[in-house]
């Protein structure tokens, strides 16, 4: 039955008009032997320009493109090739095209190649994406016959037999009317003669019943093209036959996939997206689908797997998605999350190497095949009647994210090339969602690792405070923000308490938080008062913001941060605080009374307003509770900050309860509501150093001060049972007191504090900070602080009202003999000073001055 209604054909979106397709014929080595007028219109070369020349004139011209010989070899291995690529126009510019290379066979073992090219840029707007439409046409099985001027068949492809039931041997050398007489063949031959006489390329529709499916009528579209030689003479005609029934079926399924595919990637969870992919494909494409992801994808860790990887060790894949028409998914021996092994000689390795899908229309389970090497799969295949499969890679930017296995069991029809295209389209949509999720997982993993490493792993309150903390991110699933807290040991048994908040979430906020926390620790080591520390921190944030403005692609500007910094002294029970736009702390006395001190607010960090920060001092009874927090704990969309502070105070007003319990109660101040911002809480319960642990003396500012300091220190250490530290301590206090007398003048105060370490402090009225220098061999002075540094675990200085304090700390365990540790070089022209752990007073014994800085 013949139909010449071309208007009907125009309504078929998956078949080209003849003018849309450029046809060329190549010999076995890739030399052009036939050309069409449509090809000349597309690429600008006439038949005389290209016939007899290599197809390299118009083949893909990018650096990654293979040579003509390599391309021919690839086509020979795959019996053709199809896809989208770029060809060269005569004027030099590139054309994005859908290209299909089909293998034709003649008498004996002779081979020709038919190349069909369509310009993607001219694809008409249709409901289905143009690029996908072109790929669909490239994959729909096409029957191809080339006939000479007498209409005798000279070349034919393997697909043609499935279109009309005529074998190759029976067809070659004969006209169509010879092998299938009738009006249908005569009409088709008449159209061929018209095209050879110079008429335009034509499309003839016809319907037929095939021996393979006698109960279903198939509609075919036969496109007829005239082939020319180098002189423009007619070589014959090329007839390309497309099964419109299968094409329409594929188009309808693609439309369904396009619609349901929009629901893929509803979350950034790669496991959920994989499961969605499997469920969408069953039963639309397959009876059973398994999605396996390369193990670095779900966790965002590890190097990606590149397409074409030649590493000896195969990557590890884990099952991420499963769906089946059968209850319980009996086709899968592996459950979600389990490693899925593949034998080395299997389609898996071919897909990994080429990045191309693998199709087995009829699964071969005979001995010696790859399945024979995999007993577990062989058993599953036999038990579930698996007879056809596709393996499609999940690719993104040449990175292999995973594999999708499509299987048919109950559906008797084998997978075809068009099914591979549909599967690729669905997988490509999932690949975009999975790649986004993978990138997010990598960023999230990096941010968590950054935050985990930047926040304190264990808070050390020392002898000053007992501590507990909580951090609750606004995004419970991803948990990365800009809040931070810290407890920093300071000299003299004191401790610094810090809480801060960087606006925003994610890795940029975490990175900025880390920079600020590092800056605070550095400034804290300088022993700055809270108001001065915030001033320096404000300057630091402004400089960071200026640097970030020069490189906006790397960091977000470090502005919009707040901070509260407090220093608590357990000896005096005084706490000095300053804040930069941060909420005030909650203070709970031992009787459970709650207050929020009225501290000077201060401006947020980095604002550049030039307003100085102010500090306030509180005296805290022993056992007081301090709650330092960020605004996310006390402020929600439905309640202002005052309501939140009141609830927080009520949660903390429980004298004597463990800090961990109080932390838990405080983090539930708004039960049932998700936090709108990151919430951080740092709780500290103050301790007081016993007066018996502190000894303090005021010494005269003369030459007797050092001797008195040594004597008083030795006596106090004996009372504390620290006689083993006496020698080293006497040397340390002797140097510090002598320096104070020499460089500051006036009275000097010596204080010893016995807590987790032994702290020696010397106060004088000079604001000039000491500095350790390297003394040369002939220098008389300059070795005092070097000696102090060698005998102590650490030393430093801090400013105090009316002067400064120089301090040194010693471990409570006995130190090694100073003579062995110090090794002070002799001073030329003077007798060496004997520094011995057993000499009670070496400087008095030799009558020399102490070693000064």
PDB file of N, CA and C in Angstrom, residues 759-834:
ATOM      1  N   UNK A 759      53.369  29.088  88.082  1.00  0.00           N
ATOM      2  CA  UNK A 759      53.545  30.348  87.373  1.00  0.00           C
ATOM      3  C   UNK A 759      54.309  31.322  88.260  1.00  0.00           C
ATOM      4  N   UNK A 760      55.358  31.914  87.694  1.00  0.00           N
ATOM      5  CA  UNK A 760      56.133  32.958  88.369  1.00  0.00           C
ATOM      6  C   UNK A 760      55.839  34.270  87.643  1.00  0.00           C
ATOM      7  N   UNK A 761      55.338  35.275  88.375  1.00  0.00           N
ATOM      8  CA  UNK A 761      54.998  36.560  87.786  1.00  0.00           C
ATOM      9  C   UNK A 761      55.750  37.679  88.506  1.00  0.00           C
ATOM     10  N   UNK A 762      56.267  38.614  87.729  1.00  0.00           N
ATOM     11  CA  UNK A 762      56.955  39.781  88.282  1.00  0.00           C
ATOM     12  C   UNK A 762      56.319  41.024  87.679  1.00  0.00           C
ATOM     13  N   UNK A 763      55.785  41.870  88.552  1.00  0.00           N
ATOM     14  CA  UNK A 763      55.138  43.105  88.111  1.00  0.00           C
ATOM     15  C   UNK A 763      56.068  44.281  88.358  1.00  0.00           C
ATOM     16  N   UNK A 764      56.156  45.171  87.345  1.00  0.00           N
ATOM     17  CA  UNK A 764      56.903  46.421  87.534  1.00  0.00           C
ATOM     18  C   UNK A 764      56.119  47.535  86.867  1.00  0.00           C
ATOM     19  N   UNK A 765      56.593  48.765  87.035  1.00  0.00           N
ATOM     20  CA  UNK A 765      55.851  49.944  86.585  1.00  0.00           C
ATOM     21  C   UNK A 765      56.188  50.353  85.162  1.00  0.00           C
ATOM     22  N   UNK A 766      57.055  49.606  84.478  1.00  0.00           N
ATOM     23  CA  UNK A 766      57.419  49.970  83.112  1.00  0.00           C
ATOM     24  C   UNK A 766      56.459  49.314  82.127  1.00  0.00           C
ATOM     25  N   UNK A 767      56.065  50.072  81.098  1.00  0.00           N
ATOM     26  CA  UNK A 767      55.190  49.516  80.052  1.00  0.00           C
ATOM     27  C   UNK A 767      55.983  48.895  78.919  1.00  0.00           C
ATOM     28  N   UNK A 768      57.295  48.950  78.989  1.00  0.00           N
ATOM     29  CA  UNK A 768      58.149  48.416  77.922  1.00  0.00           C
ATOM     30  C   UNK A 768      58.205  46.896  78.038  1.00  0.00           C
ATOM     31  N   UNK A 769      57.805  46.209  76.985  1.00  0.00           N
ATOM     32  CA  UNK A 769      57.790  44.747  77.008  1.00  0.00           C
ATOM     33  C   UNK A 769      59.201  44.205  76.839  1.00  0.00           C
ATOM     34  N   UNK A 770      59.560  43.144  77.538  1.00  0.00           N
ATOM     35  CA  UNK A 770      60.892  42.558  77.398  1.00  0.00           C
ATOM     36  C   UNK A 770      61.033  41.861  76.045  1.00  0.00           C
ATOM     37  N   UNK A 771      62.245  41.717  75.587  1.00  0.00           N
ATOM     38  CA  UNK A 771      62.512  41.069  74.310  1.00  0.00           C
ATOM     39  C   UNK A 771      63.778  40.235  74.416  1.00  0.00           C
ATOM     40  N   UNK A 772      63.663  38.983  74.015  1.00  0.00           N
ATOM     41  CA  UNK A 772      64.821  38.094  74.057  1.00  0.00           C
ATOM     42  C   UNK A 772      65.727  38.379  72.873  1.00  0.00           C
ATOM     43  N   UNK A 773      67.019  38.495  73.133  1.00  0.00           N
ATOM     44  CA  UNK A 773      67.992  38.763  72.078  1.00  0.00           C
ATOM     45  C   UNK A 773      69.042  37.664  72.085  1.00  0.00           C
ATOM     46  N   UNK A 774      69.792  37.610  71.018  1.00  0.00           N
ATOM     47  CA  UNK A 774      70.877  36.633  70.917  1.00  0.00           C
ATOM     48  C   UNK A 774      72.187  37.331  71.277  1.00  0.00           C
ATOM     49  N   UNK A 775      72.750  36.969  72.435  1.00  0.00           N
ATOM     50  CA  UNK A 775      74.001  37.592  72.878  1.00  0.00           C
ATOM     51  C   UNK A 775      75.184  36.997  72.134  1.00  0.00           C
ATOM     52  N   UNK A 776      76.120  37.870  71.758  1.00  0.00           N
ATOM     53  CA  UNK A 776      77.358  37.390  71.142  1.00  0.00           C
ATOM     54  C   UNK A 776      78.343  36.928  72.213  1.00  0.00           C
ATOM     55  N   UNK A 777      79.418  36.308  71.787  1.00  0.00           N
ATOM     56  CA  UNK A 777      80.341  35.669  72.716  1.00  0.00           C
ATOM     57  C   UNK A 777      80.963  36.674  73.686  1.00  0.00           C
ATOM     58  N   UNK A 778      81.280  37.862  73.209  1.00  0.00           N
ATOM     59  CA  UNK A 778      81.981  38.823  74.052  1.00  0.00           C
ATOM     60  C   UNK A 778      81.035  39.764  74.794  1.00  0.00           C
ATOM     61  N   UNK A 779      79.664  39.582  74.618  1.00  0.00           N
ATOM     62  CA  UNK A 779      78.721  40.464  75.305  1.00  0.00           C
ATOM     63  C   UNK A 779      78.665  40.145  76.789  1.00  0.00           C
ATOM     64  N   UNK A 780      78.584  41.229  77.610  1.00  0.00           N
ATOM     65  CA  UNK A 780      78.464  41.071  79.056  1.00  0.00           C
ATOM     66  C   UNK A 780      77.056  40.643  79.454  1.00  0.00           C
ATOM     67  N   UNK A 781      76.047  41.155  78.748  1.00  0.00           N
ATOM     68  CA  UNK A 781      74.653  40.900  79.096  1.00  0.00           C
ATOM     69  C   UNK A 781      73.935  40.260  77.910  1.00  0.00           C
ATOM     70  N   UNK A 782      72.617  40.024  78.093  1.00  0.00           N
ATOM     71  CA  UNK A 782      71.793  39.550  76.987  1.00  0.00           C
ATOM     72  C   UNK A 782      71.411  38.094  77.066  1.00  0.00           C
ATOM     73  N   UNK A 783      71.742  37.409  78.172  1.00  0.00           N
ATOM     74  CA  UNK A 783      71.447  35.982  78.260  1.00  0.00           C
ATOM     75  C   UNK A 783      70.362  35.659  79.290  1.00  0.00           C
ATOM     76  N   UNK A 784      69.822  36.676  79.938  1.00  0.00           N
ATOM     77  CA  UNK A 784      68.869  36.427  81.019  1.00  0.00           C
ATOM     78  C   UNK A 784      67.587  35.770  80.536  1.00  0.00           C
ATOM     79  N   UNK A 785      66.933  36.358  79.532  1.00  0.00           N
ATOM     80  CA  UNK A 785      65.686  35.781  79.044  1.00  0.00           C
ATOM     81  C   UNK A 785      65.917  34.480  78.302  1.00  0.00           C
ATOM     82  N   UNK A 786      67.096  34.313  77.742  1.00  0.00           N
ATOM     83  CA  UNK A 786      67.424  33.021  77.135  1.00  0.00           C
ATOM     84  C   UNK A 786      67.432  31.941  78.217  1.00  0.00           C
ATOM     85  N   UNK A 787      67.994  32.271  79.357  1.00  0.00           N
ATOM     86  CA  UNK A 787      68.009  31.337  80.475  1.00  0.00           C
ATOM     87  C   UNK A 787      66.590  31.049  80.963  1.00  0.00           C
ATOM     88  N   UNK A 788      65.762  32.089  81.062  1.00  0.00           N
ATOM     89  CA  UNK A 788      64.374  31.891  81.483  1.00  0.00           C
ATOM     90  C   UNK A 788      63.635  30.992  80.503  1.00  0.00           C
ATOM     91  N   UNK A 789      63.855  31.213  79.211  1.00  0.00           N
ATOM     92  CA  UNK A 789      63.171  30.408  78.198  1.00  0.00           C
ATOM     93  C   UNK A 789      63.572  28.947  78.284  1.00  0.00           C
ATOM     94  N   UNK A 790      64.846  28.686  78.624  1.00  0.00           N
ATOM     95  CA  UNK A 790      65.309  27.313  78.708  1.00  0.00           C
ATOM     96  C   UNK A 790      64.785  26.598  79.941  1.00  0.00           C
ATOM     97  N   UNK A 791      64.570  27.321  81.009  1.00  0.00           N
ATOM     98  CA  UNK A 791      64.154  26.690  82.263  1.00  0.00           C
ATOM     99  C   UNK A 791      62.639  26.573  82.401  1.00  0.00           C
ATOM    100  N   UNK A 792      61.862  27.270  81.562  1.00  0.00           N
ATOM    101  CA  UNK A 792      60.403  27.267  81.692  1.00  0.00           C
ATOM    102  C   UNK A 792      59.774  26.580  80.484  1.00  0.00           C
ATOM    103  N   UNK A 793      58.520  26.202  80.646  1.00  0.00           N
ATOM    104  CA  UNK A 793      57.786  25.618  79.524  1.00  0.00           C
ATOM    105  C   UNK A 793      57.368  26.689  78.530  1.00  0.00           C
ATOM    106  N   UNK A 794      57.085  27.897  79.033  1.00  0.00           N
ATOM    107  CA  UNK A 794      56.824  29.053  78.186  1.00  0.00           C
ATOM    108  C   UNK A 794      56.909  30.298  79.048  1.00  0.00           C
ATOM    109  N   UNK A 795      57.095  31.425  78.399  1.00  0.00           N
ATOM    110  CA  UNK A 795      57.177  32.681  79.121  1.00  0.00           C
ATOM    111  C   UNK A 795      56.601  33.782  78.245  1.00  0.00           C
ATOM    112  N   UNK A 796      56.309  34.945  78.858  1.00  0.00           N
ATOM    113  CA  UNK A 796      55.784  36.070  78.108  1.00  0.00           C
ATOM    114  C   UNK A 796      55.528  37.249  79.013  1.00  0.00           C
ATOM    115  N   UNK A 797      54.784  38.204  78.487  1.00  0.00           N
ATOM    116  CA  UNK A 797      54.465  39.403  79.272  1.00  0.00           C
ATOM    117  C   UNK A 797      53.090  39.893  78.877  1.00  0.00           C
ATOM    118  N   UNK A 798      52.490  40.676  79.752  1.00  0.00           N
ATOM    119  CA  UNK A 798      51.201  41.293  79.465  1.00  0.00           C
ATOM    120  C   UNK A 798      51.152  42.637  80.164  1.00  0.00           C
ATOM    121  N   UNK A 799      50.365  43.510  79.612  1.00  0.00           N
ATOM    122  CA  UNK A 799      50.209  44.829  80.222  1.00  0.00           C
ATOM    123  C   UNK A 799      49.198  44.762  81.349  1.00  0.00           C
ATOM    124  N   UNK A 800      49.443  45.546  82.369  1.00  0.00           N
ATOM    125  CA  UNK A 800      48.515  45.680  83.492  1.00  0.00           C
ATOM    126  C   UNK A 800      48.367  47.163  83.793  1.00  0.00           C
ATOM    127  N   UNK A 801      47.345  47.485  84.523  1.00  0.00           N
ATOM    128  CA  UNK A 801      47.160  48.884  84.900  1.00  0.00           C
ATOM    129  C   UNK A 801      48.369  49.361  85.699  1.00  0.00           C
ATOM    130  N   UNK A 802      49.053  50.360  85.182  1.00  0.00           N
ATOM    131  CA  UNK A 802      50.215  50.928  85.873  1.00  0.00           C
ATOM    132  C   UNK A 802      51.515  50.249  85.539  1.00  0.00           C
ATOM    133  N   UNK A 803      51.559  49.323  84.588  1.00  0.00           N
ATOM    134  CA  UNK A 803      52.813  48.678  84.244  1.00  0.00           C
ATOM    135  C   UNK A 803      52.609  47.406  83.454  1.00  0.00           C
ATOM    136  N   UNK A 804      53.440  46.411  83.732  1.00  0.00           N
ATOM    137  CA  UNK A 804      53.371  45.148  83.002  1.00  0.00           C
ATOM    138  C   UNK A 804      53.711  44.014  83.938  1.00  0.00           C
ATOM    139  N   UNK A 805      53.412  42.800  83.495  1.00  0.00           N
ATOM    140  CA  UNK A 805      53.762  41.571  84.195  1.00  0.00           C
ATOM    141  C   UNK A 805      54.567  40.713  83.240  1.00  0.00           C
ATOM    142  N   UNK A 806      55.742  40.289  83.713  1.00  0.00           N
ATOM    143  CA  UNK A 806      56.528  39.296  82.966  1.00  0.00           C
ATOM    144  C   UNK A 806      56.378  37.976  83.719  1.00  0.00           C
ATOM    145  N   UNK A 807      56.025  36.916  82.980  1.00  0.00           N
ATOM    146  CA  UNK A 807      55.702  35.646  83.636  1.00  0.00           C
ATOM    147  C   UNK A 807      56.436  34.484  82.964  1.00  0.00           C
ATOM    148  N   UNK A 808      56.539  33.436  83.737  1.00  0.00           N
ATOM    149  CA  UNK A 808      57.110  32.188  83.213  1.00  0.00           C
ATOM    150  C   UNK A 808      56.405  31.021  83.891  1.00  0.00           C
ATOM    151  N   UNK A 809      56.180  29.953  83.138  1.00  0.00           N
ATOM    152  CA  UNK A 809      55.490  28.772  83.660  1.00  0.00           C
ATOM    153  C   UNK A 809      56.434  27.582  83.670  1.00  0.00           C
ATOM    154  N   UNK A 810      56.296  26.780  84.730  1.00  0.00           N
ATOM    155  CA  UNK A 810      57.086  25.558  84.843  1.00  0.00           C
ATOM    156  C   UNK A 810      56.141  24.368  85.043  1.00  0.00           C
ATOM    157  N   UNK A 811      56.480  23.268  84.414  1.00  0.00           N
ATOM    158  CA  UNK A 811      55.744  22.038  84.679  1.00  0.00           C
ATOM    159  C   UNK A 811      56.006  21.594  86.109  1.00  0.00           C
ATOM    160  N   UNK A 812      55.036  20.976  86.729  1.00  0.00           N
ATOM    161  CA  UNK A 812      55.186  20.570  88.125  1.00  0.00           C
ATOM    162  C   UNK A 812      56.154  19.410  88.287  1.00  0.00           C
ATOM    163  N   UNK A 813      56.396  18.646  87.215  1.00  0.00           N
ATOM    164  CA  UNK A 813      57.410  17.591  87.290  1.00  0.00           C
ATOM    165  C   UNK A 813      58.780  18.238  87.311  1.00  0.00           C
ATOM    166  N   UNK A 814      59.752  17.639  88.016  1.00  0.00           N
ATOM    167  CA  UNK A 814      61.090  18.244  88.084  1.00  0.00           C
ATOM    168  C   UNK A 814      61.699  18.402  86.705  1.00  0.00           C
ATOM    169  N   UNK A 815      62.363  19.524  86.504  1.00  0.00           N
ATOM    170  CA  UNK A 815      63.023  19.792  85.231  1.00  0.00           C
ATOM    171  C   UNK A 815      64.412  19.187  85.225  1.00  0.00           C
ATOM    172  N   UNK A 816      65.013  18.967  84.035  1.00  0.00           N
ATOM    173  CA  UNK A 816      66.381  18.466  83.972  1.00  0.00           C
ATOM    174  C   UNK A 816      67.352  19.493  84.519  1.00  0.00           C
ATOM    175  N   UNK A 817      68.549  19.083  84.905  1.00  0.00           N
ATOM    176  CA  UNK A 817      69.525  20.020  85.471  1.00  0.00           C
ATOM    177  C   UNK A 817      69.759  21.184  84.537  1.00  0.00           C
ATOM    178  N   UNK A 818      69.687  22.409  85.051  1.00  0.00           N
ATOM    179  CA  UNK A 818      69.844  23.575  84.191  1.00  0.00           C
ATOM    180  C   UNK A 818      71.168  23.619  83.472  1.00  0.00           C
ATOM    181  N   UNK A 819      72.255  23.113  84.132  1.00  0.00           N
ATOM    182  CA  UNK A 819      73.562  23.175  83.490  1.00  0.00           C
ATOM    183  C   UNK A 819      73.560  22.392  82.194  1.00  0.00           C
ATOM    184  N   UNK A 820      72.856  21.270  82.150  1.00  0.00           N
ATOM    185  CA  UNK A 820      72.797  20.455  80.945  1.00  0.00           C
ATOM    186  C   UNK A 820      71.845  21.069  79.931  1.00  0.00           C
ATOM    187  N   UNK A 821      70.799  21.735  80.432  1.00  0.00           N
ATOM    188  CA  UNK A 821      69.803  22.275  79.525  1.00  0.00           C
ATOM    189  C   UNK A 821      70.236  23.591  78.915  1.00  0.00           C
ATOM    190  N   UNK A 822      70.975  24.386  79.685  1.00  0.00           N
ATOM    191  CA  UNK A 822      71.255  25.737  79.236  1.00  0.00           C
ATOM    192  C   UNK A 822      72.519  25.818  78.414  1.00  0.00           C
ATOM    193  N   UNK A 823      73.614  25.403  78.982  1.00  0.00           N
ATOM    194  CA  UNK A 823      74.871  25.482  78.270  1.00  0.00           C
ATOM    195  C   UNK A 823      75.244  26.906  77.947  1.00  0.00           C
ATOM    196  N   UNK A 824      75.231  27.815  78.955  1.00  0.00           N
ATOM    197  CA  UNK A 824      75.522  29.225  78.714  1.00  0.00           C
ATOM    198  C   UNK A 824      76.993  29.386  78.370  1.00  0.00           C
ATOM    199  N   UNK A 825      77.335  30.026  77.253  1.00  0.00           N
ATOM    200  CA  UNK A 825      78.746  30.199  76.900  1.00  0.00           C
ATOM    201  C   UNK A 825      79.443  31.146  77.863  1.00  0.00           C
ATOM    202  N   UNK A 826      80.737  30.962  78.105  1.00  0.00           N
ATOM    203  CA  UNK A 826      81.460  31.847  79.030  1.00  0.00           C
ATOM    204  C   UNK A 826      81.621  33.234  78.455  1.00  0.00           C
ATOM    205  N   UNK A 827      81.688  34.217  79.350  1.00  0.00           N
ATOM    206  CA  UNK A 827      81.917  35.596  78.943  1.00  0.00           C
ATOM    207  C   UNK A 827      83.420  35.843  78.911  1.00  0.00           C
ATOM    208  N   UNK A 828      83.986  36.345  77.801  1.00  0.00           N
ATOM    209  CA  UNK A 828      85.435  36.563  77.726  1.00  0.00           C
ATOM    210  C   UNK A 828      85.906  37.524  78.808  1.00  0.00           C
ATOM    211  N   UNK A 829      87.029  37.212  79.383  1.00  0.00           N
ATOM    212  CA  UNK A 829      87.627  38.075  80.394  1.00  0.00           C
ATOM    213  C   UNK A 829      87.049  37.894  81.770  1.00  0.00           C
ATOM    214  N   UNK A 830      86.096  36.976  81.940  1.00  0.00           N
ATOM    215  CA  UNK A 830      85.485  36.764  83.245  1.00  0.00           C
ATOM    216  C   UNK A 830      85.482  35.277  83.547  1.00  0.00           C
ATOM    217  N   UNK A 831      85.473  34.990  84.833  1.00  0.00           N
ATOM    218  CA  UNK A 831      85.380  33.587  85.217  1.00  0.00           C
ATOM    219  C   UNK A 831      84.011  33.033  84.837  1.00  0.00           C
ATOM    220  N   UNK A 832      83.923  31.812  84.382  1.00  0.00           N
ATOM    221  CA  UNK A 832      82.613  31.252  84.038  1.00  0.00           C
ATOM    222  C   UNK A 832      81.716  31.174  85.261  1.00  0.00           C
ATOM    223  N   UNK A 833      80.416  31.430  85.025  1.00  0.00           N
ATOM    224  CA  UNK A 833      79.425  31.325  86.088  1.00  0.00           C
ATOM    225  C   UNK A 833      78.986  29.879  86.169  1.00  0.00           C
ATOM    226  N   UNK A 834      79.097  29.284  87.322  1.00  0.00           N
ATOM    227  CA  UNK A 834      78.717  27.892  87.503  1.00  0.00           C
ATOM    228  C   UNK A 834      77.222  27.819  87.754  1.00  0.00           C
TER     229      UNK A 834
END
